JSON list of C-alpha atoms in Angstrom, two decimals:
[
{"chain": "A", "resi": 27, "resn": "MET", "atom": "CA", "xyz": [-0.10, -0.03, -0.09]},
{"chain": "A", "resi": 28, "resn": "ALA", "atom": "CA", "xyz": [1.55, 3.34, -1.05]},
{"chain": "A", "resi": 29, "resn": "VAL", "atom": "CA", "xyz": [1.31, 5.95, 2.01]},
{"chain": "A", "resi": 30, "resn": "THR", "atom": "CA", "xyz": [1.36, 9.88, 1.19]},
{"chain": "A", "resi": 31, "resn": "PRO", "atom": "CA", "xyz": [3.67, 11.70, 3.18]},
{"chain": "A", "resi": 32, "resn": "GLN", "atom": "CA", "xyz": [1.73, 13.46, 6.21]},
{"chain": "A", "resi": 33, "resn": "THR", "atom": "CA", "xyz": [2.09, 16.78, 7.54]},
{"chain": "A", "resi": 34, "resn": "ASN", "atom": "CA", "xyz": [3.02, 17.47, 11.65]},
{"chain": "A", "resi": 35, "resn": "ALA", "atom": "CA", "xyz": [-1.09, 18.55, 12.34]},
{"chain": "A", "resi": 36, "resn": "GLY", "atom": "CA", "xyz": [-2.18, 16.64, 15.10]},
{"chain": "A", "resi": 37, "resn": "ALA", "atom": "CA", "xyz": [1.23, 15.22, 16.10]},
{"chain": "A", "resi": 38, "resn": "LYS", "atom": "CA", "xyz": [1.70, 15.11, 19.88]},
{"chain": "A", "resi": 39, "resn": "VAL", "atom": "CA", "xyz": [4.81, 15.45, 22.63]},
{"chain": "A", "resi": 40, "resn": "TYR", "atom": "CA", "xyz": [4.70, 13.70, 25.55]},
{"chain": "A", "resi": 41, "resn": "PHE", "atom": "CA", "xyz": [7.09, 14.09, 28.32]},
{"chain": "A", "resi": 42, "resn": "CYS", "atom": "CA", "xyz": [7.98, 11.81, 31.61]},
{"chain": "A", "resi": 43, "resn": "SER", "atom": "CA", "xyz": [8.75, 13.87, 34.72]},
{"chain": "A", "resi": 44, "resn": "THR", "atom": "CA", "xyz": [10.89, 11.06, 36.36]},
{"chain": "A", "resi": 45, "resn": "ALA", "atom": "CA", "xyz": [14.59, 11.56, 35.59]},
{"chain": "A", "resi": 46, "resn": "GLN", "atom": "CA", "xyz": [15.96, 8.37, 33.98]},
{"chain": "A", "resi": 47, "resn": "PRO", "atom": "CA", "xyz": [19.04, 7.58, 35.28]},
{"chain": "A", "resi": 48, "resn": "ASN", "atom": "CA", "xyz": [20.25, 4.22, 33.39]},
{"chain": "A", "resi": 49, "resn": "LEU", "atom": "CA", "xyz": [20.91, 5.16, 29.87]},
{"chain": "A", "resi": 50, "resn": "PRO", "atom": "CA", "xyz": [19.97, 3.88, 27.24]},
{"chain": "A", "resi": 51, "resn": "LEU", "atom": "CA", "xyz": [16.40, 3.22, 27.10]},
{"chain": "A", "resi": 52, "resn": "ASP", "atom": "CA", "xyz": [14.64, 0.78, 24.75]},
{"chain": "A", "resi": 53, "resn": "GLN", "atom": "CA", "xyz": [11.08, 0.32, 23.23]},
{"chain": "A", "resi": 54, "resn": "GLU", "atom": "CA", "xyz": [10.22, -1.69, 26.57]},
{"chain": "A", "resi": 55, "resn": "ASP", "atom": "CA", "xyz": [11.66, 0.51, 28.78]},
{"chain": "A", "resi": 56, "resn": "PHE", "atom": "CA", "xyz": [10.18, 3.75, 27.32]},
{"chain": "A", "resi": 57, "resn": "GLU", "atom": "CA", "xyz": [6.46, 2.05, 27.21]},
{"chain": "A", "resi": 58, "resn": "ALA", "atom": "CA", "xyz": [6.83, 1.50, 30.81]},
{"chain": "A", "resi": 59, "resn": "LEU", "atom": "CA", "xyz": [7.00, 5.18, 31.96]},
{"chain": "A", "resi": 60, "resn": "VAL", "atom": "CA", "xyz": [4.18, 7.49, 32.52]},
{"chain": "A", "resi": 61, "resn": "TRP", "atom": "CA", "xyz": [3.80, 10.23, 30.04]},
{"chain": "A", "resi": 62, "resn": "ILE", "atom": "CA", "xyz": [2.33, 13.62, 30.60]},
{"chain": "A", "resi": 63, "resn": "GLN", "atom": "CA", "xyz": [1.10, 15.41, 27.51]},
{"chain": "A", "resi": 64, "resn": "VAL", "atom": "CA", "xyz": [2.51, 18.82, 26.66]},
{"chain": "A", "resi": 65, "resn": "GLY", "atom": "CA", "xyz": [-0.18, 21.31, 25.57]},
{"chain": "A", "resi": 66, "resn": "LYS", "atom": "CA", "xyz": [0.00, 23.92, 22.97]},
{"chain": "A", "resi": 67, "resn": "VAL", "atom": "CA", "xyz": [3.02, 22.87, 21.09]},
{"chain": "A", "resi": 68, "resn": "GLY", "atom": "CA", "xyz": [3.50, 24.88, 18.21]},
{"chain": "A", "resi": 69, "resn": "ASN", "atom": "CA", "xyz": [6.81, 23.67, 16.59]},
{"chain": "A", "resi": 70, "resn": "LEU", "atom": "CA", "xyz": [8.62, 20.74, 16.51]},
{"chain": "A", "resi": 71, "resn": "GLY", "atom": "CA", "xyz": [12.26, 20.96, 16.02]},
{"chain": "A", "resi": 72, "resn": "ASP", "atom": "CA", "xyz": [14.82, 18.28, 14.36]},
{"chain": "A", "resi": 73, "resn": "LEU", "atom": "CA", "xyz": [14.81, 14.72, 15.45]},
{"chain": "A", "resi": 74, "resn": "GLY", "atom": "CA", "xyz": [17.59, 12.48, 14.62]},
{"chain": "A", "resi": 75, "resn": "ALA", "atom": "CA", "xyz": [21.42, 11.82, 15.00]},
{"chain": "A", "resi": 76, "resn": "THR", "atom": "CA", "xyz": [23.93, 13.27, 12.88]},
{"chain": "A", "resi": 77, "resn": "THR", "atom": "CA", "xyz": [27.15, 11.52, 12.74]},
{"chain": "A", "resi": 78, "resn": "ASN", "atom": "CA", "xyz": [30.62, 13.36, 11.73]},
{"chain": "A", "resi": 79, "resn": "ILE", "atom": "CA", "xyz": [32.68, 12.55, 8.85]},
{"chain": "A", "resi": 80, "resn": "VAL", "atom": "CA", "xyz": [36.21, 12.51, 9.62]},
{"chain": "A", "resi": 81, "resn": "SER", "atom": "CA", "xyz": [38.77, 12.73, 6.82]},
{"chain": "A", "resi": 82, "resn": "TYR", "atom": "CA", "xyz": [42.51, 12.34, 6.19]},
{"chain": "A", "resi": 83, "resn": "ASP", "atom": "CA", "xyz": [44.99, 13.33, 3.30]},
{"chain": "A", "resi": 84, "resn": "THR", "atom": "CA", "xyz": [47.91, 11.42, 2.89]},
{"chain": "A", "resi": 85, "resn": "LEU", "atom": "CA", "xyz": [51.03, 12.24, 0.57]},
{"chain": "A", "resi": 86, "resn": "ASP", "atom": "CA", "xyz": [50.61, 9.58, -1.83]},
{"chain": "A", "resi": 87, "resn": "THR", "atom": "CA", "xyz": [46.85, 9.79, -2.61]},
{"chain": "A", "resi": 88, "resn": "ASP", "atom": "CA", "xyz": [45.01, 12.46, -4.59]},
{"chain": "A", "resi": 89, "resn": "VAL", "atom": "CA", "xyz": [41.41, 11.48, -3.17]},
{"chain": "A", "resi": 90, "resn": "THR", "atom": "CA", "xyz": [40.78, 12.34, 0.56]},
{"chain": "A", "resi": 91, "resn": "GLN", "atom": "CA", "xyz": [39.99, 9.26, 2.71]},
{"chain": "A", "resi": 92, "resn": "LYS", "atom": "CA", "xyz": [36.70, 9.58, 4.77]},
{"chain": "A", "resi": 93, "resn": "ALA", "atom": "CA", "xyz": [35.27, 7.69, 7.55]},
{"chain": "A", "resi": 94, "resn": "LYS", "atom": "CA", "xyz": [32.26, 7.77, 9.73]},
{"chain": "A", "resi": 95, "resn": "GLY", "atom": "CA", "xyz": [33.30, 9.37, 13.13]},
{"chain": "A", "resi": 96, "resn": "ILE", "atom": "CA", "xyz": [31.14, 10.20, 16.58]},
{"chain": "A", "resi": 97, "resn": "THR", "atom": "CA", "xyz": [27.66, 10.27, 16.08]},
{"chain": "A", "resi": 98, "resn": "ASP", "atom": "CA", "xyz": [26.02, 12.83, 17.93]},
{"chain": "A", "resi": 99, "resn": "ALA", "atom": "CA", "xyz": [21.77, 11.84, 19.13]},
{"chain": "A", "resi": 100, "resn": "GLY", "atom": "CA", "xyz": [20.69, 15.34, 18.52]},
{"chain": "A", "resi": 101, "resn": "THR", "atom": "CA", "xyz": [19.18, 18.59, 20.13]},
{"chain": "A", "resi": 102, "resn": "PHE", "atom": "CA", "xyz": [15.58, 18.30, 19.98]},
{"chain": "A", "resi": 103, "resn": "GLU", "atom": "CA", "xyz": [13.83, 22.14, 20.19]},
{"chain": "A", "resi": 104, "resn": "ILE", "atom": "CA", "xyz": [9.83, 22.11, 21.09]},
{"chain": "A", "resi": 105, "resn": "GLU", "atom": "CA", "xyz": [8.20, 25.33, 21.12]},
{"chain": "A", "resi": 106, "resn": "VAL", "atom": "CA", "xyz": [5.17, 25.98, 23.26]},
{"chain": "A", "resi": 107, "resn": "GLY", "atom": "CA", "xyz": [2.34, 28.65, 23.72]},
{"chain": "A", "resi": 108, "resn": "ARG", "atom": "CA", "xyz": [3.02, 29.53, 27.28]},
{"chain": "A", "resi": 109, "resn": "VAL", "atom": "CA", "xyz": [0.07, 28.10, 29.50]},
{"chain": "A", "resi": 110, "resn": "TYR", "atom": "CA", "xyz": [1.17, 28.22, 33.29]},
{"chain": "A", "resi": 111, "resn": "ASN", "atom": "CA", "xyz": [-0.45, 25.87, 34.15]},
{"chain": "A", "resi": 112, "resn": "ASP", "atom": "CA", "xyz": [-0.16, 23.37, 31.93]},
{"chain": "A", "resi": 113, "resn": "ALA", "atom": "CA", "xyz": [1.07, 19.94, 33.56]},
{"chain": "A", "resi": 114, "resn": "GLY", "atom": "CA", "xyz": [2.93, 18.95, 30.60]},
{"chain": "A", "resi": 115, "resn": "GLN", "atom": "CA", "xyz": [4.41, 22.23, 30.80]},
{"chain": "A", "resi": 116, "resn": "ILE", "atom": "CA", "xyz": [5.26, 22.56, 34.64]},
{"chain": "A", "resi": 117, "resn": "ALA", "atom": "CA", "xyz": [6.82, 19.24, 34.39]},
{"chain": "A", "resi": 118, "resn": "LEU", "atom": "CA", "xyz": [9.40, 20.72, 31.27]},
{"chain": "A", "resi": 119, "resn": "ARG", "atom": "CA", "xyz": [10.18, 23.84, 33.45]},
{"chain": "A", "resi": 120, "resn": "ALA", "atom": "CA", "xyz": [11.10, 21.41, 36.55]},
{"chain": "A", "resi": 121, "resn": "ALA", "atom": "CA", "xyz": [13.22, 19.66, 34.35]},
{"chain": "A", "resi": 122, "resn": "GLY", "atom": "CA", "xyz": [15.30, 22.63, 33.40]},
{"chain": "A", "resi": 123, "resn": "LEU", "atom": "CA", "xyz": [16.35, 23.53, 36.63]},
{"chain": "A", "resi": 124, "resn": "THR", "atom": "CA", "xyz": [17.72, 20.06, 36.96]},
{"chain": "A", "resi": 125, "resn": "LYS", "atom": "CA", "xyz": [20.94, 18.34, 35.49]},
{"chain": "A", "resi": 126, "resn": "PHE", "atom": "CA", "xyz": [19.26, 14.83, 34.86]},
{"chain": "A", "resi": 127, "resn": "ASN", "atom": "CA", "xyz": [18.03, 12.68, 31.73]},
{"chain": "A", "resi": 128, "resn": "TYR", "atom": "CA", "xyz": [14.28, 12.67, 30.84]},
{"chain": "A", "resi": 129, "resn": "ALA", "atom": "CA", "xyz": [12.18, 10.77, 28.46]},
{"chain": "A", "resi": 130, "resn": "VAL", "atom": "CA", "xyz": [10.25, 12.58, 25.56]},
{"chain": "A", "resi": 131, "resn": "LYS", "atom": "CA", "xyz": [8.11, 10.64, 23.24]},
{"chain": "A", "resi": 132, "resn": "VAL", "atom": "CA", "xyz": [6.32, 12.54, 20.05]},
{"chain": "A", "resi": 133, "resn": "GLU", "atom": "CA", "xyz": [3.48, 10.64, 18.34]},
{"chain": "A", "resi": 134, "resn": "LEU", "atom": "CA", "xyz": [2.84, 11.61, 14.89]},
{"chain": "A", "resi": 135, "resn": "ALA", "atom": "CA", "xyz": [-0.50, 11.76, 13.56]},
{"chain": "A", "resi": 136, "resn": "ASP", "atom": "CA", "xyz": [0.71, 9.37, 10.69]},
{"chain": "A", "resi": 137, "resn": "ALA", "atom": "CA", "xyz": [-1.35, 5.89, 10.67]},
{"chain": "A", "resi": 138, "resn": "PRO", "atom": "CA", "xyz": [-2.13, 5.01, 7.33]},
{"chain": "A", "resi": 139, "resn": "SER", "atom": "CA", "xyz": [-5.63, 4.20, 8.01]},
{"chain": "A", "resi": 140, "resn": "ALA", "atom": "CA", "xyz": [-7.98, 3.56, 11.10]},
{"chain": "A", "resi": 141, "resn": "ASP", "atom": "CA", "xyz": [-6.45, -0.28, 11.53]},
{"chain": "A", "resi": 142, "resn": "TYR", "atom": "CA", "xyz": [-3.15, 1.12, 12.06]},
{"chain": "A", "resi": 143, "resn": "THR", "atom": "CA", "xyz": [-1.10, 2.80, 15.15]},
{"chain": "A", "resi": 144, "resn": "ASN", "atom": "CA", "xyz": [0.85, 6.07, 14.44]},
{"chain": "A", "resi": 145, "resn": "THR", "atom": "CA", "xyz": [4.70, 6.63, 14.70]},
{"chain": "A", "resi": 146, "resn": "ILE", "atom": "CA", "xyz": [6.04, 7.19, 17.69]},
{"chain": "A", "resi": 147, "resn": "ILE", "atom": "CA", "xyz": [9.59, 8.46, 18.00]},
{"chain": "A", "resi": 148, "resn": "TYR", "atom": "CA", "xyz": [11.58, 8.35, 21.94]},
{"chain": "A", "resi": 149, "resn": "ASN", "atom": "CA", "xyz": [14.50, 9.49, 23.30]},
{"chain": "A", "resi": 150, "resn": "CYS", "atom": "CA", "xyz": [15.99, 10.62, 26.47]},
{"chain": "A", "resi": 151, "resn": "GLY", "atom": "CA", "xyz": [18.29, 13.56, 27.36]},
{"chain": "A", "resi": 152, "resn": "VAL", "atom": "CA", "xyz": [19.10, 16.33, 29.57]},
{"chain": "A", "resi": 153, "resn": "VAL", "atom": "CA", "xyz": [16.27, 19.53, 29.23]},
{"chain": "A", "resi": 154, "resn": "THR", "atom": "CA", "xyz": [17.29, 22.77, 29.10]},
{"chain": "A", "resi": 155, "resn": "GLY", "atom": "CA", "xyz": [14.62, 26.14, 29.18]},
{"chain": "A", "resi": 156, "resn": "PRO", "atom": "CA", "xyz": [12.60, 27.89, 28.89]},
{"chain": "A", "resi": 157, "resn": "THR", "atom": "CA", "xyz": [13.76, 30.05, 26.56]},
{"chain": "A", "resi": 158, "resn": "LEU", "atom": "CA", "xyz": [11.16, 32.91, 26.26]},
{"chain": "A", "resi": 159, "resn": "PRO", "atom": "CA", "xyz": [11.10, 34.31, 22.79]},
{"chain": "A", "resi": 160, "resn": "GLY", "atom": "CA", "xyz": [10.51, 37.63, 21.85]},
{"chain": "A", "resi": 161, "resn": "GLY", "atom": "CA", "xyz": [7.93, 39.07, 19.12]},
{"chain": "A", "resi": 162, "resn": "GLY", "atom": "CA", "xyz": [5.28, 41.63, 18.75]},
{"chain": "A", "resi": 163, "resn": "ASN", "atom": "CA", "xyz": [1.92, 42.82, 20.00]},
{"chain": "A", "resi": 164, "resn": "GLU", "atom": "CA", "xyz": [0.40, 39.81, 18.19]},
{"chain": "A", "resi": 165, "resn": "ASP", "atom": "CA", "xyz": [2.68, 37.37, 19.05]},
{"chain": "A", "resi": 166, "resn": "PHE", "atom": "CA", "xyz": [1.42, 34.59, 21.55]},
{"chain": "A", "resi": 167, "resn": "VAL", "atom": "CA", "xyz": [3.78, 34.42, 24.73]},
{"chain": "A", "resi": 168, "resn": "ARG", "atom": "CA", "xyz": [5.80, 31.49, 23.61]},
{"chain": "A", "resi": 169, "resn": "GLU", "atom": "CA", "xyz": [8.17, 29.12, 25.66]},
{"chain": "A", "resi": 170, "resn": "THR", "atom": "CA", "xyz": [11.28, 27.07, 23.98]},
{"chain": "A", "resi": 171, "resn": "TYR", "atom": "CA", "xyz": [12.53, 24.12, 25.33]},
{"chain": "A", "resi": 172, "resn": "SER", "atom": "CA", "xyz": [15.92, 21.87, 24.24]},
{"chain": "A", "resi": 173, "resn": "PHE", "atom": "CA", "xyz": [16.21, 18.09, 24.86]},
{"chain": "A", "resi": 174, "resn": "GLY", "atom": "CA", "xyz": [20.22, 17.08, 24.46]},
{"chain": "A", "resi": 175, "resn": "PHE", "atom": "CA", "xyz": [20.06, 13.84, 23.32]},
{"chain": "A", "resi": 176, "resn": "ASN", "atom": "CA", "xyz": [22.24, 11.29, 25.16]},
{"chain": "A", "resi": 177, "resn": "GLN", "atom": "CA", "xyz": [21.35, 8.16, 23.33]},
{"chain": "A", "resi": 178, "resn": "ARG", "atom": "CA", "xyz": [20.19, 7.12, 19.94]},
{"chain": "A", "resi": 179, "resn": "GLY", "atom": "CA", "xyz": [16.56, 7.74, 19.52]},
{"chain": "A", "resi": 180, "resn": "VAL", "atom": "CA", "xyz": [14.26, 4.85, 19.12]},
{"chain": "A", "resi": 181, "resn": "THR", "atom": "CA", "xyz": [11.15, 5.02, 16.20]},
{"chain": "A", "resi": 182, "resn": "VAL", "atom": "CA", "xyz": [8.18, 2.73, 16.39]},
{"chain": "A", "resi": 183, "resn": "ASN", "atom": "CA", "xyz": [6.88, 2.88, 12.89]},
{"chain": "A", "resi": 184, "resn": "PRO", "atom": "CA", "xyz": [3.05, 2.28, 12.53]},
{"chain": "A", "resi": 185, "resn": "ALA", "atom": "CA", "xyz": [1.60, -1.01, 12.90]},
{"chain": "A", "resi": 186, "resn": "LEU", "atom": "CA", "xyz": [-1.38, -3.08, 12.12]},
{"chain": "A", "resi": 187, "resn": "ILE", "atom": "CA", "xyz": [-3.76, -3.03, 15.23]},
{"chain": "A", "resi": 188, "resn": "PRO", "atom": "CA", "xyz": [-4.72, -6.27, 16.00]},
{"chain": "A", "resi": 189, "resn": "SER", "atom": "CA", "xyz": [-8.24, -7.13, 15.50]},
{"chain": "A", "resi": 190, "resn": "PRO", "atom": "CA", "xyz": [-10.14, -8.18, 18.58]},
{"chain": "A", "resi": 191, "resn": "SER", "atom": "CA", "xyz": [-10.37, -11.70, 18.82]},
{"chain": "A", "resi": 192, "resn": "SER", "atom": "CA", "xyz": [-14.52, -13.44, 18.58]},
{"chain": "A", "resi": 193, "resn": "PRO", "atom": "CA", "xyz": [-15.17, -15.16, 21.70]}
]
């Protein structure tokens, strides 16, 4: 079945307010956590790792030799319309004051049909923020949080939802 690319509309961000001292977490670990939805998310940053390309030139070649170096698990930023009493935003503000690793979950609204789940992306890292972006008189008051990931992300692609078994 061909699937059409989706927009970010309908995506949800969740946060686990319990510090995670034992990394890396796997899918089972992430699924066992208690999640708080972060309200009024307006912008998702980049998710994913980047790997350095290292190079070395020698006197006897005319082509630079390249290899993969260290991988950076990434920094994920989310921007929210500030709601002082939103449980997810309160948890993020508190985490931003610590030096511990916290888990984040992004659920895309990309199920190919009602019979499938959405893509889930998990990761874990330190949280910074909030940064309060400026703006004009017609801009919402916003906060930006950054997650400095300390492990590779775990992506769970859409899967067929099992049908209930007949009695």
